[in-house]
Short mmCIF file of C-alpha atoms (C1' of nucleotides) in Angstrom, two decimals:
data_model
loop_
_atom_site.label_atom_id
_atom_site.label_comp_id
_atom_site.label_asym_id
_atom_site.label_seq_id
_atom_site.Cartn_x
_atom_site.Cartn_y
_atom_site.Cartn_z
CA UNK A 1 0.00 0.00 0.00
CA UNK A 2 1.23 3.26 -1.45
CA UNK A 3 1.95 6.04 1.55
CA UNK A 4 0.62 9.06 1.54
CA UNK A 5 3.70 11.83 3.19
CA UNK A 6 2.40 15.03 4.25
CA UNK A 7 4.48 17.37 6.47
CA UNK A 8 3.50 19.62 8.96
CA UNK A 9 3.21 23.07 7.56
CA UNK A 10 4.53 25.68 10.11
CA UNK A 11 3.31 29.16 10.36
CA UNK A 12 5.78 31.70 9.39
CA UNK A 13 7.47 33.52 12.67
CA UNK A 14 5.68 36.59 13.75
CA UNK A 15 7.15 39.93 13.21
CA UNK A 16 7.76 39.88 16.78
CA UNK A 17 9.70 36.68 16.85
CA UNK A 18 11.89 37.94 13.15
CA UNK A 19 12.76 41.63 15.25
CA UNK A 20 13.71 39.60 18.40
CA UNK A 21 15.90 37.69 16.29
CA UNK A 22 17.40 40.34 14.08
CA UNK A 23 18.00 42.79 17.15
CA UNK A 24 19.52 40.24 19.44
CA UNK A 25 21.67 39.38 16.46
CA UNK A 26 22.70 42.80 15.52
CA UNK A 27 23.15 43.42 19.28
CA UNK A 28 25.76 40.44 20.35
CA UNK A 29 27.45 41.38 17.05
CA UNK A 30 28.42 44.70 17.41
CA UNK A 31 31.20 45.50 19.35
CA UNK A 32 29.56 46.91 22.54
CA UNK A 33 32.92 47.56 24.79
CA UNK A 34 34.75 49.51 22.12
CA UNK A 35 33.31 52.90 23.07
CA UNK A 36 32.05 54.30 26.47
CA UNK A 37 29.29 56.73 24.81
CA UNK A 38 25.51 55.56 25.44
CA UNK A 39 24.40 52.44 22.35
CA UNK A 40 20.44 54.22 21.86
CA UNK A 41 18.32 52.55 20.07
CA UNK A 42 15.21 54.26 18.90
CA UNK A 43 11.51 52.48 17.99
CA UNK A 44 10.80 55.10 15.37
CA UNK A 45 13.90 54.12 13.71
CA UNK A 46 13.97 50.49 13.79
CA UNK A 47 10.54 50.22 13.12
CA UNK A 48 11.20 51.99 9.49
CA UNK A 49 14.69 50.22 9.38
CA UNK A 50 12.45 46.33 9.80
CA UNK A 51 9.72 47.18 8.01
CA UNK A 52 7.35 46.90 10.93
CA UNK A 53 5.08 48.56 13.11
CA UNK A 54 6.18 49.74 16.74
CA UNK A 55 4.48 46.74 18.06
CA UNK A 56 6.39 43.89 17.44
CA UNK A 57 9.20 46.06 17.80
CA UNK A 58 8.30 47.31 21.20
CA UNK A 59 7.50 42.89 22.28
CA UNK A 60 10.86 41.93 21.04
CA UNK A 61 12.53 45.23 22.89
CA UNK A 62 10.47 43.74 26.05
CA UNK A 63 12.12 40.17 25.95
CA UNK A 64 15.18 41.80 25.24
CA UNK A 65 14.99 44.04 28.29
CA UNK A 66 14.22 40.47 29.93
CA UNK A 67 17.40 38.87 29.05
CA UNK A 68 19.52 41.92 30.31
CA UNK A 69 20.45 43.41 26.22
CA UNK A 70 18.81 46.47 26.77
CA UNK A 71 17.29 48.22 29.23
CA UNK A 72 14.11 50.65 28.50
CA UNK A 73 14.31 54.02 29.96
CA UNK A 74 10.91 55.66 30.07
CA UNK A 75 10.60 58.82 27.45
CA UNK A 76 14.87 58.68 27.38
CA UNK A 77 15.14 56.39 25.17
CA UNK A 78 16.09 52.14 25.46
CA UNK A 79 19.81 51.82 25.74
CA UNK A 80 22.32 48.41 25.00
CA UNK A 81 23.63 47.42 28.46
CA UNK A 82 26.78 47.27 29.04
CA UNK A 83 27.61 44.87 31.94
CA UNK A 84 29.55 45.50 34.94
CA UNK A 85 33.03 43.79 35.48
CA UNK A 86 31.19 42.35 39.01
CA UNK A 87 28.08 41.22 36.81
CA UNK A 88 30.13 39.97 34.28
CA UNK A 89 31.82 37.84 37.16
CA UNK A 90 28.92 36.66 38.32
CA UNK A 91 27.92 35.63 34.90
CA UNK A 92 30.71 33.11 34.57
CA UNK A 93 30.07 31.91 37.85
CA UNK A 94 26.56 31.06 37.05
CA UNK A 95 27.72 29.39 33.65
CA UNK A 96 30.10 27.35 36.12
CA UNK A 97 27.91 26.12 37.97
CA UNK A 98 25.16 25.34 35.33
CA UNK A 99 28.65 23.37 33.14
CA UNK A 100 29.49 21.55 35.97
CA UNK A 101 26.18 20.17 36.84
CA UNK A 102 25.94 19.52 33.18
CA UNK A 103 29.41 17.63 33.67
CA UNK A 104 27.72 15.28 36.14
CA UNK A 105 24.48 14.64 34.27
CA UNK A 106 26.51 13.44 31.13
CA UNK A 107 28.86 10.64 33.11
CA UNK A 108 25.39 9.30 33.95
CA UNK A 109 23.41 9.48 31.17
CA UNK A 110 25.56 10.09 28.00
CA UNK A 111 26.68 7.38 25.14
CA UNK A 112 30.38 6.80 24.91
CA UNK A 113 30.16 7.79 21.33
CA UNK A 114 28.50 11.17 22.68
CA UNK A 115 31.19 11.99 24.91
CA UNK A 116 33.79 10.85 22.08
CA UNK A 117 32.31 13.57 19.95
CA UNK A 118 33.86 16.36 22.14
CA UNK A 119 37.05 15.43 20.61
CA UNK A 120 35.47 16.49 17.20
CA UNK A 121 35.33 20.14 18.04
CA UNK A 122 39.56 20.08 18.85
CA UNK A 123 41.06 18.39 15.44
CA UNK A 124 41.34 21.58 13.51
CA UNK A 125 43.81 22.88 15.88
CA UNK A 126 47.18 21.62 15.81
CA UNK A 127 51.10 22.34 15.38
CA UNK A 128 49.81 23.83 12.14
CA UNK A 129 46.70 25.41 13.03
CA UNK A 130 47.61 27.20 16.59
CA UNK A 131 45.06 28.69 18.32
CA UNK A 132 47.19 31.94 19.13
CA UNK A 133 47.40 32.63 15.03
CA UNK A 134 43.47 32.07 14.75
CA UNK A 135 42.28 33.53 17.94
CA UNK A 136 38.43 34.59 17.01
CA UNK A 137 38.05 31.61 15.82
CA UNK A 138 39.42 29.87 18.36
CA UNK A 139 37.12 31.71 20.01
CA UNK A 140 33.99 30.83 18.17
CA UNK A 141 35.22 27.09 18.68
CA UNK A 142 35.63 27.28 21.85
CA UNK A 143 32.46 28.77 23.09
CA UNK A 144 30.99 25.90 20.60
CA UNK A 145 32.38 23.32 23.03
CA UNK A 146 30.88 24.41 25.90
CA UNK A 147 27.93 24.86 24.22
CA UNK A 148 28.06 20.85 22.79
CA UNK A 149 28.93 19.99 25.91
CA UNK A 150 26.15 21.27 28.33
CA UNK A 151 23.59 20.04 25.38
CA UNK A 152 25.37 16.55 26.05
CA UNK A 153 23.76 16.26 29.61
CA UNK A 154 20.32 16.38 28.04
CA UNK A 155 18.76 19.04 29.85
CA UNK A 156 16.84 21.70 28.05
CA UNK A 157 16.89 23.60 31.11
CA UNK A 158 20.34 24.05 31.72
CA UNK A 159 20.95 24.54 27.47
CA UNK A 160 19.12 26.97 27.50
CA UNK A 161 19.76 29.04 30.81
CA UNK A 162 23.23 29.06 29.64
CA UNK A 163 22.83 30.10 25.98
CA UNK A 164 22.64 33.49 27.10
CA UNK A 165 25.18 33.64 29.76
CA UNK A 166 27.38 32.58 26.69
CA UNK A 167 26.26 35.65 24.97
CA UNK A 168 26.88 37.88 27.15
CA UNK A 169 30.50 36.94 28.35
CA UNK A 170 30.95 36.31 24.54
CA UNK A 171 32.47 39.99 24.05
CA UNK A 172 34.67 39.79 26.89
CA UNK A 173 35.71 36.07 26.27
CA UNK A 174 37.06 37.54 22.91
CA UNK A 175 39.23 39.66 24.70
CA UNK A 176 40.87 37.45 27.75
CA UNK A 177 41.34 34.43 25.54
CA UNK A 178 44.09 36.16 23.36
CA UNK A 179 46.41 36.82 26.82
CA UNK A 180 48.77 34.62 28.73
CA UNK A 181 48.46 31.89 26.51
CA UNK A 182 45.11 31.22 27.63
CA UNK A 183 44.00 29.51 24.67
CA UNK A 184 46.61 26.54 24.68
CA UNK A 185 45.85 26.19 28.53
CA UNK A 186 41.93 25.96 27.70
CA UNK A 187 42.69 23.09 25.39
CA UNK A 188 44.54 20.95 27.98
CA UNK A 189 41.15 21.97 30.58
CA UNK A 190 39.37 21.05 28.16
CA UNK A 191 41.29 17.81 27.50
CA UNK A 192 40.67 16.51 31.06
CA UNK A 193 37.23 17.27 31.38
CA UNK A 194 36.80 15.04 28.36
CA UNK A 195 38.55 12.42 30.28
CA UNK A 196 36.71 12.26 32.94
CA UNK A 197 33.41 12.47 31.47
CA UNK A 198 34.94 9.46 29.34
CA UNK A 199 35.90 7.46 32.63
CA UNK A 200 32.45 8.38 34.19
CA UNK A 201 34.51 10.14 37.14
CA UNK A 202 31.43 12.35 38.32
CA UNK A 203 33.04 13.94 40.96
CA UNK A 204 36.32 14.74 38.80
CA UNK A 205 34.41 15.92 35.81
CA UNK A 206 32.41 18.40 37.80
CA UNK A 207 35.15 19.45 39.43
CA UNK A 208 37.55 20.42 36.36
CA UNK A 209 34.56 21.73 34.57
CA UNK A 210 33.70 24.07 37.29
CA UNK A 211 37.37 25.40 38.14
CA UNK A 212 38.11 25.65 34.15
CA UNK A 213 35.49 28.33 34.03
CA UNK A 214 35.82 30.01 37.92
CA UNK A 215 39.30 30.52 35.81
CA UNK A 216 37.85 32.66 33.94
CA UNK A 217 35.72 34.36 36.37
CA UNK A 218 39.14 35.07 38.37
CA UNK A 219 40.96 36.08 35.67
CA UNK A 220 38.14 39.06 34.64
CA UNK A 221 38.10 39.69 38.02
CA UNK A 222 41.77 40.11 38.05
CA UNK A 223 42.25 42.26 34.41
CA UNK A 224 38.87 43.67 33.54
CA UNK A 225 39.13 46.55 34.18
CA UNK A 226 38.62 47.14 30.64
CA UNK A 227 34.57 47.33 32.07
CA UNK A 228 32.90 49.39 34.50
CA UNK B 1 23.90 74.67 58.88
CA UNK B 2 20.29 72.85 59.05
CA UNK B 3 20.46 70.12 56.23
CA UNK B 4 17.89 70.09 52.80
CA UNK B 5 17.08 66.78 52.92
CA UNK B 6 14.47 65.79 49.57
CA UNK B 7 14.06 62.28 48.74
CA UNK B 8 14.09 60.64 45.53
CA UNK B 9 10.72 60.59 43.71
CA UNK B 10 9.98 57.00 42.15
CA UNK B 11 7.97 56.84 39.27
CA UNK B 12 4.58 54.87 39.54
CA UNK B 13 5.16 51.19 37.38
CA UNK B 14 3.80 51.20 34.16
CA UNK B 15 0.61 49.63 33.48
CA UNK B 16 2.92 47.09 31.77
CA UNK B 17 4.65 46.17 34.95
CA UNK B 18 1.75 46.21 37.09
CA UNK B 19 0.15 43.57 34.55
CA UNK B 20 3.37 41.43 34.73
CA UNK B 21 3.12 42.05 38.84
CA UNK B 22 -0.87 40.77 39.26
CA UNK B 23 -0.54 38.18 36.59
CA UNK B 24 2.40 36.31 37.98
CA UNK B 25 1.02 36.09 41.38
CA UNK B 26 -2.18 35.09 40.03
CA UNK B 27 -0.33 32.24 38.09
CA UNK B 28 2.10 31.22 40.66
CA UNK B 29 -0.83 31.32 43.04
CA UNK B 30 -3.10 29.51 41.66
CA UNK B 31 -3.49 25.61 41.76
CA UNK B 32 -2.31 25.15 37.91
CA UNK B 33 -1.67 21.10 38.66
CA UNK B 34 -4.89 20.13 40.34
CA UNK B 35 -7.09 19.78 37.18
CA UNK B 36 -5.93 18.35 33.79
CA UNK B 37 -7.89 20.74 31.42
CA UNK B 38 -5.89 23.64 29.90
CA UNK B 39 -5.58 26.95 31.67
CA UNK B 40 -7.06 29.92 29.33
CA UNK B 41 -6.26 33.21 29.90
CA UNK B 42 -7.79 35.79 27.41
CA UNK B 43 -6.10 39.31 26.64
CA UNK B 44 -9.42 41.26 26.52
CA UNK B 45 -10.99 39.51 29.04
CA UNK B 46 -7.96 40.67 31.53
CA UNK B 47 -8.00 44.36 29.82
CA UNK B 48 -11.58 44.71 31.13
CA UNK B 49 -10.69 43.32 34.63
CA UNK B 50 -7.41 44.72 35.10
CA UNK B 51 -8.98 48.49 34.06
CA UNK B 52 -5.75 48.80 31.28
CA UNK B 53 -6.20 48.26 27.32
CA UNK B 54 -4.18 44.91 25.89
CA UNK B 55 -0.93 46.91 25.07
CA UNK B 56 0.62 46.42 28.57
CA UNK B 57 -1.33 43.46 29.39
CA UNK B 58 0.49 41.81 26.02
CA UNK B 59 3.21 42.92 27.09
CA UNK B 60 3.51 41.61 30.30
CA UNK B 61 2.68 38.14 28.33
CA UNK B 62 5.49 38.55 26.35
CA UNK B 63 7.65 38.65 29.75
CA UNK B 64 5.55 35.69 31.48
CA UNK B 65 6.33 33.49 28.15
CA UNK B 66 9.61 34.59 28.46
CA UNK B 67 9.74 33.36 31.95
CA UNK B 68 8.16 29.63 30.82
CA UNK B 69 4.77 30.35 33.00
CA UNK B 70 2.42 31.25 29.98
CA UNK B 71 2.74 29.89 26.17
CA UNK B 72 0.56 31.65 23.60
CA UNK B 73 -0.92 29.87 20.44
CA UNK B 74 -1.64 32.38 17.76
CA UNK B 75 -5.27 32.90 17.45
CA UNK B 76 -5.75 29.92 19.72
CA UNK B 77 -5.44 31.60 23.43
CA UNK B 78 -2.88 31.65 25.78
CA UNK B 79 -2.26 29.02 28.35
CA UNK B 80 -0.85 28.80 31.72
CA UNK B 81 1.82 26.40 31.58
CA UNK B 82 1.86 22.56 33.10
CA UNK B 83 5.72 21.91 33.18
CA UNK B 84 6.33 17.81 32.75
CA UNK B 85 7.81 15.77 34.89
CA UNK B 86 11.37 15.93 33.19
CA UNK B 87 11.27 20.03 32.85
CA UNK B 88 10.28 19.76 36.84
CA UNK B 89 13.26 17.32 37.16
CA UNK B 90 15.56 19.34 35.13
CA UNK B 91 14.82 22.74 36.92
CA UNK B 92 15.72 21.10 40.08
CA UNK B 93 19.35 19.74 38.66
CA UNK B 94 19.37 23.62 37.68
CA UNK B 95 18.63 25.02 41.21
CA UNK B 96 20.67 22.27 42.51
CA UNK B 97 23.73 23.65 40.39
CA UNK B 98 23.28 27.41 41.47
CA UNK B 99 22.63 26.58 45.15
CA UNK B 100 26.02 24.90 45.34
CA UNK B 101 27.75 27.56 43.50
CA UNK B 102 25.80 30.34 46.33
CA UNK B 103 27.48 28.03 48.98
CA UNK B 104 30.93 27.90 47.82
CA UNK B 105 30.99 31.71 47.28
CA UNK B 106 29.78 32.46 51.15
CA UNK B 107 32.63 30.52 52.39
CA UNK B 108 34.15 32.82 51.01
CA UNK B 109 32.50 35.94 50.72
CA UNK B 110 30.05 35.93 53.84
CA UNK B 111 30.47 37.18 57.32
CA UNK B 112 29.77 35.12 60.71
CA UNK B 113 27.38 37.18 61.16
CA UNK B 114 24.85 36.41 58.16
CA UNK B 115 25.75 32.88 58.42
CA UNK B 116 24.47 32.82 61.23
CA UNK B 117 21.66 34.57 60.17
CA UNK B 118 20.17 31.62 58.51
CA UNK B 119 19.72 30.05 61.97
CA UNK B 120 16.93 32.36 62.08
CA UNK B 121 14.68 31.29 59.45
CA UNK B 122 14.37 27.66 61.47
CA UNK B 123 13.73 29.08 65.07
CA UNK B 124 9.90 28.71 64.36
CA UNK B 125 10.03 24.85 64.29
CA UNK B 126 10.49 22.95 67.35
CA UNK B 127 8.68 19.99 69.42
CA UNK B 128 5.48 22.36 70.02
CA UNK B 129 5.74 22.97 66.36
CA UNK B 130 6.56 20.50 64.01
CA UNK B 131 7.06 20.79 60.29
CA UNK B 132 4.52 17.51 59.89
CA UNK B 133 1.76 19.97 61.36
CA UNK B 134 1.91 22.87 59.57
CA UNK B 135 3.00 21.66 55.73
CA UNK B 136 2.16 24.64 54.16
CA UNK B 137 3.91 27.22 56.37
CA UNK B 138 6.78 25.22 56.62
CA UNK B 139 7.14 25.05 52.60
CA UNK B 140 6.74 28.74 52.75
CA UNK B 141 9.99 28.32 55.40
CA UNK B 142 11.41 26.04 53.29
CA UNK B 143 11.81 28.15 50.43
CA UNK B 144 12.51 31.25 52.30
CA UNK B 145 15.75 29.60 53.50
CA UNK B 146 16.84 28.67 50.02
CA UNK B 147 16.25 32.12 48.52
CA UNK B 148 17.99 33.68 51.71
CA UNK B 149 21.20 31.08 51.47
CA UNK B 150 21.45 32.11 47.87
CA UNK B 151 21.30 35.83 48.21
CA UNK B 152 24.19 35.36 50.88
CA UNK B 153 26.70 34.82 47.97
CA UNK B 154 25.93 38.07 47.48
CA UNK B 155 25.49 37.69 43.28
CA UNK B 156 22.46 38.97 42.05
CA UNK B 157 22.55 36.86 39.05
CA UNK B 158 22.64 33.77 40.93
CA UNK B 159 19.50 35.24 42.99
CA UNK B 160 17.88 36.47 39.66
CA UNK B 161 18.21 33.24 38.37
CA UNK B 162 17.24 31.18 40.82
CA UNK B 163 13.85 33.22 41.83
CA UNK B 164 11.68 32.20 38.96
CA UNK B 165 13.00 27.84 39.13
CA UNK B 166 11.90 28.09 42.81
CA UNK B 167 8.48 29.69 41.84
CA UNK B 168 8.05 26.76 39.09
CA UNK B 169 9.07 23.80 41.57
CA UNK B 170 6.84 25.44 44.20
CA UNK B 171 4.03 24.09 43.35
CA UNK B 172 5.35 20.03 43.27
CA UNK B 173 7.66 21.13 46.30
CA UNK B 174 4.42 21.60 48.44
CA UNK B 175 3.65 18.55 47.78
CA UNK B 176 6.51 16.20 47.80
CA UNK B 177 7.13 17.68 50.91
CA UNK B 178 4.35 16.03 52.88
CA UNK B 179 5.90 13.01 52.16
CA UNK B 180 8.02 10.52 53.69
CA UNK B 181 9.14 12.64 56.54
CA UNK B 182 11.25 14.57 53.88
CA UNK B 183 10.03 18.03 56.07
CA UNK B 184 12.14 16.36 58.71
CA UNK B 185 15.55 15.79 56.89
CA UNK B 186 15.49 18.38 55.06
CA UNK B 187 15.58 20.39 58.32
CA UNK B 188 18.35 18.16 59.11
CA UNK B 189 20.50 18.58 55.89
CA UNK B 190 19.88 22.28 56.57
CA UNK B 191 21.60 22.63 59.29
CA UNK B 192 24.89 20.76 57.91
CA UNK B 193 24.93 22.78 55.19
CA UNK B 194 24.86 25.90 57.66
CA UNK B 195 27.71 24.10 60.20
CA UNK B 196 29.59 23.42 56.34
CA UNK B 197 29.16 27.54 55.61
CA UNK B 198 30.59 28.37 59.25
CA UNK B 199 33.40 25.90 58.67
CA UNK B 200 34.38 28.11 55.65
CA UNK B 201 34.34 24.35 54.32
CA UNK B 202 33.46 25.52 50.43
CA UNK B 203 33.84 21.91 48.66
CA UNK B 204 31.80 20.79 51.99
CA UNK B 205 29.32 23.12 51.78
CA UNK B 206 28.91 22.97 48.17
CA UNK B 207 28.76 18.88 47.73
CA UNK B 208 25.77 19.41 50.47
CA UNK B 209 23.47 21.78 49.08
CA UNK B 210 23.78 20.19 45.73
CA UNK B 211 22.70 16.76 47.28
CA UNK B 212 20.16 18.52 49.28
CA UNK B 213 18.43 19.45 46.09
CA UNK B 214 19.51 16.49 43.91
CA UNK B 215 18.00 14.62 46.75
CA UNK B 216 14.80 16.44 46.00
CA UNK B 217 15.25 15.98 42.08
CA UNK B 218 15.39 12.30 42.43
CA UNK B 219 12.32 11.98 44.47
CA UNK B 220 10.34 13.81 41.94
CA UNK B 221 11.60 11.45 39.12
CA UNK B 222 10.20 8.66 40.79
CA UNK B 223 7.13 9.51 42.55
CA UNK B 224 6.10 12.91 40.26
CA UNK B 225 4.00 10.88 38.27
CA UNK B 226 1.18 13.59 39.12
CA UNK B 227 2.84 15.58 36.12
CA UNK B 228 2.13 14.88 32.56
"C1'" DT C 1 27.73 87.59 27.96
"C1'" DT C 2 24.92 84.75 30.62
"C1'" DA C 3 20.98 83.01 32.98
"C1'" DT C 4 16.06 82.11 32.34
"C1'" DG C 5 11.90 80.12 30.78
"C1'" DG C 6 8.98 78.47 27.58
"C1'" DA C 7 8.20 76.58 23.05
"C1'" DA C 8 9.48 72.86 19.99
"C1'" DT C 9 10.95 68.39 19.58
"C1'" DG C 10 11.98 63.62 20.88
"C1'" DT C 11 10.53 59.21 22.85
"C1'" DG C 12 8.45 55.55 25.26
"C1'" DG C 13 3.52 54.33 27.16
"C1'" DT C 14 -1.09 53.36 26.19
"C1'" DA C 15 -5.56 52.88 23.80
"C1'" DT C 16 -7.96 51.50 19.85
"C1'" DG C 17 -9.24 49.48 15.45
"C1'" DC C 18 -8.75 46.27 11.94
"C1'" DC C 19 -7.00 41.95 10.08
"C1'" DA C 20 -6.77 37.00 9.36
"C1'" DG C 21 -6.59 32.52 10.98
"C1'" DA C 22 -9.05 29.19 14.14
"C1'" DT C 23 -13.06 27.61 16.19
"C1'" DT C 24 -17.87 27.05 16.91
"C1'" DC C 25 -22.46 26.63 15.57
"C1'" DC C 26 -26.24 25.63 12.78
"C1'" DA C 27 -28.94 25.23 8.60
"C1'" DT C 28 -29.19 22.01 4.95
"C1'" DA C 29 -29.01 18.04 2.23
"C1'" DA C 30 -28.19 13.09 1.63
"C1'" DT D 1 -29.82 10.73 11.75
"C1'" DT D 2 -25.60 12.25 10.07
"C1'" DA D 3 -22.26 14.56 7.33
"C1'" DT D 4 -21.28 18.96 5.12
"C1'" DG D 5 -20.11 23.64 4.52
"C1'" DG D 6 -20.31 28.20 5.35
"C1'" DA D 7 -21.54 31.97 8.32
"C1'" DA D 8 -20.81 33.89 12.85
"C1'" DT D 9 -17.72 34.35 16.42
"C1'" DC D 10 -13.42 34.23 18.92
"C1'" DT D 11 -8.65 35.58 19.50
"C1'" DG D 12 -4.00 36.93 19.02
"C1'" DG D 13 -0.99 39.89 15.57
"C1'" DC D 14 -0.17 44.18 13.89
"C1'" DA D 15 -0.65 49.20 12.63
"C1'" DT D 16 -1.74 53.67 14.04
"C1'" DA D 17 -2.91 57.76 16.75
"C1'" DC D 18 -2.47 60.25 20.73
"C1'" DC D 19 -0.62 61.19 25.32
"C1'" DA D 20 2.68 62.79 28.80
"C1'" DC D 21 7.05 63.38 30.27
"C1'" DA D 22 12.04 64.59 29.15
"C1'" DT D 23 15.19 66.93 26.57
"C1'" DT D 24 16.77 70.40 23.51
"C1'" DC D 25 16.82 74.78 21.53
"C1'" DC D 26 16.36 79.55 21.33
"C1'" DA D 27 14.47 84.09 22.16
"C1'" DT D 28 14.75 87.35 25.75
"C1'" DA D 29 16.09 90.00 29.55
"C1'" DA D 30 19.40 91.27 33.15
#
DNA sequence: TTATGGAATGTGGTATGCCAGATTCCATAA
DNA sequence: TTATGGAATCTGGCATACCACATTCCATAA
């Protein structure tokens, strides 16, 4: 008997949902820290910029506000944020703890060949790819393994609670990663977290996951000054 | 020289906070598991009630989607939201993670003096007045000592982060903890977590109030069956 | 030249109306 | 009685107009 395929036809994203998306974009692109001047961003103008009415502008501006991009000041005007060096601390110290936990959930419940994939996101670095010649996209790689590996432990919750902690420590990430040879040092972390998760060492795996990143959080603490 | 003294003037909320303000209290407390039909909530229906036009009261939706307490179906209502058992589970691992992280920074960050503070918030329960009698005020206790151990690290974006998981997991928390004498040890694994905190014992500290919470997590994966 | 005050302008907040898709209801025909 | 189909209704998405407060600009007077 012959089968009959349909697929599900899904409803085009609302305006809201396509402004969200481009301003978040345009927002975590831009290069926020580079100047000290207020970032204004102005309804009137975006809405002729999109396309759109206020509206959807003025819903995606409210989830925005939400997630700590901007923040709305009545009749002045909505501005980017800029975070604090102490928020930005406490950012990383949030994603360490959310990474770690992630670290335990994945010795219980993850594949071997899951856990194997991790390796994936390292092979284009090597003697003739160093990460200190190729630092953004070092970058980008890196943040991409954290990323895999907190999606590895299975829980929606904590992928997507961290997706924007990622974002916003994204900018300054960019900048600490090209000093002290951080980036070769991240590799090795990285290396041993791997390893344990491989030999299902809870305890270990947690541990090195959450010190690799309180790293960080010490080391902003220490030289980033470049904030506030 | 007698001293001008003016105080700030504060702004009244908008219309769109105040919205966000009654509706989430309304949500959170209401009794969203008890029945298994969907929760409706209509946007001009709440405009006449609430006295404001749909503008605010949309987007004060937008921020209660945002949060995961409302999910809106185009031209189909909006509904209040019936996490399942796993997103229950997973917000749990999620508190458990951030709780451990609060602990390990007041070893290091906290005085004597607010540890000790957290004495305070059990004082109410004793042989007169036992946690088994009065379930519901002691849940209320319950959760007042979590939010108060996790402000103690002092980061707001643990605290920010936190507040809303505890508001979803209140609900199943009141009722899981009825159950199997868990009022009783968790009273118990309170105060070692406290006696960890005063040690200045971080790894201590932290490896308790994860299992605390873990603890919980576990107990909701196998007897939650009440969700889905 | 400088301080003042009010008009003009800028900007987010709110109310309102219309649109289109989804649902419900009921008359109608087989 | 039952299946059909379209009209009536419901409901969120979006556009638009107006409001009030904040800021800016400039004419005016000391």
């Amino acid at each position: 008997m012959p089968k009959f395929v349909v697929e599900r036809i899904e409803a085009d994203p609302s305006f809201k949902t396509k402004a969200y998306t481009a301003l978040k974009q345009a927002i975590t692109e831009m290069d926020i820290y580079g100047s000290k001047e207020p970032i204004r961003l102005d309804e009137r103008n975006l809405s002729e910029r999109l396309g759109i009415s206020r509206t959807p502008i003025r819903e995606a501006m409210v989830m925005l506000e939400q997630e700590g991009f901007v923040k709305t000041l009545p009749r002045r005007g909505i501005r980017v944020v800029r975070k604090t060096k102490r928020e930005v601390v406490e950012m990383i110290q949030a994603w360490a703890a959310l990474e770690s936990m992630a670290a335990r959930l994945i010795t219980k419940h993850a594949t071997d060949a899951e856990i194997a994939s991790l390796f994936g996101l390292f092979q284009d670095f090597g003697q003739d790819h160093t990460p200190q010649d190729h630092l953004s996209e070092y970058s980008s790689a890196n943040i991409a393994f954290h990323q895999a590996l907190i999606a590895l432990s299975g829980s929606q919750v904590l992928t997507d609670m961290t997706r924007n902690l990622l974002l916003h420590v994204r900018g300054i990430r960019q900048i600490t990663i090209g000093r002290d040879n951080r980036a070769e040092r991240s590799i090795v972390d990285h290396l041993s977290i791997i390893a344990a998760l491989r030999n299902r060492d809870a305890d270990l795996a947690e541990r090195l996951a959450r010190q690799h990143t309180l790293d960080l959080a010490d080391y902003v603490e220490a030289h980033g000054d470049l904030l506030d």
